[in-house]
XYZ file of C-alpha atoms in Angstrom:
340
model
C 49.209 -26.635 151.887
C 49.361 -30.453 151.361
C 51.578 -30.848 154.507
C 48.961 -29.073 156.594
C 46.279 -31.074 155.452
C 48.144 -34.129 156.368
C 48.970 -32.811 159.516
C 45.166 -32.091 160.287
C 43.977 -35.584 158.919
C 46.598 -37.277 161.486
C 45.053 -35.608 164.206
C 41.569 -36.437 163.183
C 42.765 -40.127 162.463
C 41.661 -39.958 158.788
C 44.881 -39.791 157.107
C 45.363 -41.977 154.200
C 49.161 -42.902 153.396
C 48.911 -44.243 149.673
C 46.602 -41.667 148.747
C 48.849 -38.696 149.992
C 51.941 -40.308 148.313
C 50.196 -40.445 145.148
C 49.430 -36.638 145.075
C 52.973 -35.765 145.966
C 54.383 -38.024 143.187
C 52.296 -36.310 140.558
C 53.343 -33.105 141.768
C 56.916 -33.715 141.292
C 56.737 -35.719 138.204
C 59.253 -34.327 135.547
C 58.262 -33.441 132.120
C 58.723 -35.160 128.957
C 61.220 -32.459 127.825
C 63.641 -33.471 130.254
C 63.916 -37.057 129.213
C 64.489 -36.107 125.246
C 68.227 -36.520 124.228
C 70.310 -33.509 123.416
C 71.163 -34.876 119.916
C 67.341 -34.757 119.226
C 66.565 -31.337 119.911
C 65.903 -29.197 116.979
C 68.654 -27.006 115.239
C 70.007 -23.788 115.680
C 67.696 -21.032 113.894
C 69.221 -20.232 110.283
C 71.252 -23.429 110.297
C 70.768 -26.685 108.688
C 71.272 -30.479 109.523
C 74.316 -31.468 111.650
C 77.507 -33.255 110.665
C 76.071 -36.454 111.001
C 73.968 -35.855 107.735
C 77.066 -35.801 105.559
C 77.939 -38.563 103.182
C 81.055 -39.471 101.561
C 79.816 -37.325 97.810
C 78.912 -34.391 99.661
C 80.824 -31.191 98.454
C 80.590 -27.735 99.580
C 82.291 -24.605 100.755
C 84.260 -23.956 104.264
C 83.776 -20.519 105.512
C 85.849 -18.921 108.374
C 84.849 -15.473 109.563
C 85.881 -12.891 112.096
C 82.325 -13.215 113.474
C 79.864 -15.555 112.491
C 76.378 -14.187 112.495
C 72.926 -13.537 110.300
C 75.237 -10.990 108.465
C 77.920 -13.596 107.338
C 75.471 -15.964 106.463
C 73.895 -13.333 104.172
C 76.920 -12.241 102.532
C 78.198 -15.721 101.712
C 74.965 -16.805 100.206
C 75.130 -13.448 98.182
C 78.729 -13.715 97.140
C 78.010 -17.295 96.104
C 75.000 -16.509 94.308
C 76.557 -13.895 92.282
C 79.703 -15.902 91.026
C 77.178 -18.776 89.662
C 75.008 -16.433 88.106
C 77.670 -14.559 86.387
C 78.980 -18.193 85.283
C 75.594 -19.370 83.812
C 75.196 -16.147 81.977
C 78.124 -16.796 79.388
C 76.730 -17.532 76.208
C 77.332 -21.172 74.912
C 76.868 -21.758 71.354
C 75.808 -25.486 70.683
C 73.622 -27.199 67.894
C 73.397 -30.526 69.758
C 69.678 -31.593 71.117
C 71.626 -33.373 74.116
C 72.889 -29.682 75.087
C 69.727 -28.063 74.823
C 68.013 -30.600 77.067
C 70.541 -30.416 79.565
C 70.276 -26.725 79.542
C 66.566 -27.086 80.047
C 67.020 -29.459 83.179
C 69.460 -27.000 84.613
C 67.216 -24.008 84.463
C 64.695 -26.181 86.177
C 66.861 -26.869 88.814
C 67.640 -23.273 89.361
C 64.470 -22.978 91.376
C 65.943 -25.377 93.963
C 68.357 -23.923 96.635
C 71.850 -24.631 95.550
C 73.660 -24.013 99.176
C 72.574 -24.964 102.635
C 74.662 -24.548 105.820
C 75.297 -27.661 107.850
C 75.308 -26.914 111.472
C 79.005 -27.427 112.877
C 78.291 -25.835 116.294
C 81.767 -24.138 116.204
C 82.634 -20.525 116.624
C 83.768 -18.457 113.468
C 83.553 -21.796 111.381
C 80.825 -22.551 108.760
C 80.264 -25.479 106.252
C 78.129 -24.716 103.141
C 77.063 -28.001 101.404
C 76.295 -27.600 97.800
C 73.507 -29.357 96.478
C 73.875 -29.139 92.492
C 76.267 -31.906 91.525
C 77.109 -30.160 87.996
C 78.821 -27.333 90.009
C 82.493 -27.571 90.308
C 83.136 -26.473 93.706
C 87.092 -25.601 93.348
C 86.821 -23.788 90.112
C 84.319 -21.686 91.736
C 86.178 -20.762 94.616
C 89.166 -20.058 92.417
C 87.097 -17.966 90.335
C 86.132 -15.806 93.345
C 89.543 -15.396 94.759
C 91.470 -14.503 91.294
C 88.525 -12.037 90.980
C 89.049 -10.273 94.249
C 92.671 -10.199 93.650
C 92.571 -8.640 90.313
C 89.870 -6.004 91.300
C 91.027 -5.161 94.853
C 87.474 -4.374 95.930
C 86.457 -6.383 98.865
C 82.973 -7.938 98.553
C 82.781 -9.184 101.807
C 82.797 -7.764 105.723
C 83.017 -10.868 107.814
C 84.494 -13.608 105.689
C 88.003 -14.243 106.215
C 88.770 -17.559 104.409
C 86.940 -19.827 101.676
C 88.056 -23.504 101.097
C 86.587 -25.831 98.779
C 85.694 -29.050 99.728
C 85.173 -32.098 97.238
C 85.023 -35.314 99.419
C 83.951 -35.915 103.010
C 84.026 -38.737 105.340
C 84.052 -40.216 108.862
C 87.250 -39.309 111.003
C 89.296 -42.564 110.999
C 92.486 -43.509 109.361
C 90.874 -46.350 107.226
C 88.014 -43.976 105.966
C 90.319 -41.190 105.069
C 92.751 -43.675 103.208
C 89.836 -44.599 100.866
C 88.420 -41.288 100.394
C 92.129 -40.106 99.471
C 92.599 -42.700 97.152
C 89.473 -41.842 95.207
C 90.412 -38.054 95.271
C 93.976 -38.427 94.227
C 94.115 -41.331 91.657
C 92.542 -39.057 89.006
C 94.948 -36.134 89.551
C 98.313 -37.786 90.551
C 98.138 -41.149 88.667
C 99.654 -39.470 85.481
C 102.869 -39.808 84.040
C 103.090 -35.789 84.019
C 105.553 -34.034 86.500
C 103.794 -32.359 89.172
C 104.643 -30.901 92.510
C 102.076 -31.040 95.760
C 102.138 -30.244 99.517
C 99.754 -31.295 102.169
C 98.120 -28.884 104.726
C 96.305 -30.542 107.742
C 93.888 -28.848 110.446
C 92.166 -30.665 112.995
C 89.269 -28.598 115.101
C 87.881 -30.471 118.284
C 89.522 -33.827 117.329
C 92.217 -35.234 119.108
C 91.858 -39.173 118.012
C 93.631 -38.345 114.621
C 97.495 -38.046 114.556
C 98.538 -35.398 112.224
C 101.807 -36.992 111.185
C 99.809 -40.039 110.413
C 97.525 -38.576 108.227
C 100.271 -36.552 106.173
C 102.257 -39.979 105.564
C 99.614 -41.952 104.342
C 98.170 -39.338 101.899
C 101.780 -38.954 100.968
C 102.098 -42.707 100.074
C 98.775 -42.868 98.380
C 100.235 -40.045 95.964
C 103.102 -41.630 94.836
C 100.941 -44.774 93.982
C 101.479 -48.585 94.640
C 105.336 -49.577 94.837
C 105.974 -45.572 94.332
C 105.185 -46.281 90.516
C 104.296 -42.351 90.133
C 107.264 -41.070 92.665
C 109.255 -39.833 89.922
C 106.320 -37.623 88.644
C 105.128 -36.434 92.027
C 107.415 -34.398 93.816
C 106.778 -32.469 97.408
C 107.408 -28.740 97.400
C 106.344 -26.890 100.551
C 107.423 -23.488 99.109
C 105.138 -23.243 95.773
C 103.151 -26.330 95.138
C 101.242 -27.034 91.964
C 98.733 -28.799 93.903
C 97.807 -28.664 97.471
C 95.896 -31.215 99.264
C 93.841 -29.922 102.354
C 92.622 -31.968 104.657
C 90.161 -30.264 107.682
C 89.088 -32.402 110.383
C 85.820 -31.039 112.537
C 84.830 -33.300 115.372
C 83.997 -36.427 113.346
C 84.100 -35.432 109.989
C 86.676 -34.738 107.509
C 86.519 -32.492 104.706
C 89.236 -32.977 101.952
C 89.970 -31.547 98.138
C 92.868 -30.643 95.884
C 93.190 -27.051 94.986
C 95.918 -24.941 92.875
C 97.871 -21.896 93.445
C 97.312 -22.070 97.276
C 100.351 -20.126 98.054
C 99.874 -17.876 95.235
C 96.281 -16.960 96.212
C 97.602 -15.973 99.926
C 96.261 -19.675 101.303
C 93.010 -18.320 100.194
C 92.888 -15.782 102.662
C 90.495 -12.924 101.566
C 92.026 -10.264 103.758
C 95.552 -10.624 102.270
C 94.069 -10.721 98.644
C 92.314 -7.499 99.132
C 94.969 -5.628 100.844
C 95.064 -1.924 99.711
C 91.578 -2.057 98.189
C 89.511 1.130 97.506
C 86.114 1.290 97.944
C 84.599 3.100 94.421
C 81.557 4.339 96.112
C 83.582 6.444 98.680
C 86.901 6.341 97.265
C 88.364 5.403 100.634
C 91.562 2.952 101.647
C 91.362 0.187 103.731
C 92.441 0.934 107.451
C 94.873 -2.176 107.621
C 96.448 -1.208 104.625
C 96.678 2.487 105.613
C 98.466 1.604 108.789
C 101.049 -0.726 106.830
C 102.007 1.607 104.422
C 105.287 2.032 104.000
C 106.143 5.961 104.377
C 107.737 8.021 101.466
C 111.011 9.760 102.588
C 110.287 13.462 101.151
C 113.227 15.687 100.671
C 113.495 18.404 103.745
C 113.148 21.719 101.925
C 114.525 24.604 103.835
C 111.838 27.357 104.501
C 113.039 30.667 103.531
C 113.110 33.326 105.964
C 111.381 36.487 104.345
C 112.209 38.680 107.638
C 115.210 41.457 106.684
C 118.217 41.003 108.959
C 118.595 44.036 111.089
C 121.362 44.953 113.080
C 120.656 45.413 116.839
C 121.864 48.834 117.704
C 124.312 49.265 120.515
C 122.773 52.060 122.735
C 125.733 51.912 125.213
C 127.939 54.973 125.105
C 131.758 54.573 124.390
C 133.264 55.817 127.248
C 137.528 55.421 127.780
C 138.455 53.345 130.476
C 140.343 55.865 133.066
C 144.001 54.813 133.819
C 143.900 55.005 137.598
C 147.756 54.213 137.931
C 149.431 57.396 139.209
C 152.427 59.211 137.239
C 155.492 58.517 138.789
C 158.879 60.470 137.676
C 161.637 58.406 136.265
C 164.562 59.251 138.331
C 167.907 60.443 136.397
C 170.650 58.321 137.679
C 173.200 60.094 135.389
C 176.196 61.532 137.615
C 176.769 65.286 138.024
C 179.218 66.724 135.877
C 182.588 67.607 137.567
C 184.410 71.163 137.063
C 187.305 71.198 135.039
C 190.410 73.085 136.151
C 191.864 75.790 133.481
């Protein structure tokens, strides 16, 4: 329509070029939303802030799942809340006034949310930040896994592995060295013999070298000038302590855990193999497929049918001798007459 009016105005001699350009500029002007940077957009529904909000003191839990959706988030919060409530309900007998005050403060903090999901924008990977500073994350995860191993009852459907996180930092070698020293000095800088191993995993990050991180953490574990080298030995088969280093984009999640190999590398699927559902009494399909078959002895099936001889209905017939009877010639000479 604008171009038609322009053509009519040109033919009539009343065309105003500046006015026409102003009208067309207003029509083609982009909206404000197209100029907003991607990082300033609102977070996804059901998720919290992004990785840029993490601090060095942030602790939490890494959850990997087969399929990350609303059901996985719901069962994660349900599992964590159940074990936290079970720990809080344990009776503690104390007559100290300071303990009673601390208990009242803890009850007031119950109303606040203990857990918050941090949006990592990765598929099948979730980080749950813990807001309660008094909660020991490594002890909580260890308690969950040992309970699942002992009871053989799978309480989750989507969760595959849970890993505690006690320290976080920016993905650079300087920050990793500082954070590792703060984390390891309370455990490894003692004169008690212990074994350890290092597990490294990087996701969506190629700037950090795996061998450099492992070498740096190993040197920090032995102390300055290898003062604790004789007490801290490397054992990759079954270490007492395992240092976990997980890098996700620009964030590093670190922790020190116990019984990493004994608890199947903190894998829920491996721990709950052969579990039975008490409500339905059924066995997991995975274990049913991998179960070793029992060799049953072969038993002969008795044949109850009586043995009956098969009658021979053919009459017995003598076989004819078709050879002709021939007389045997007498070859004896005739007797000669004798003279008297």
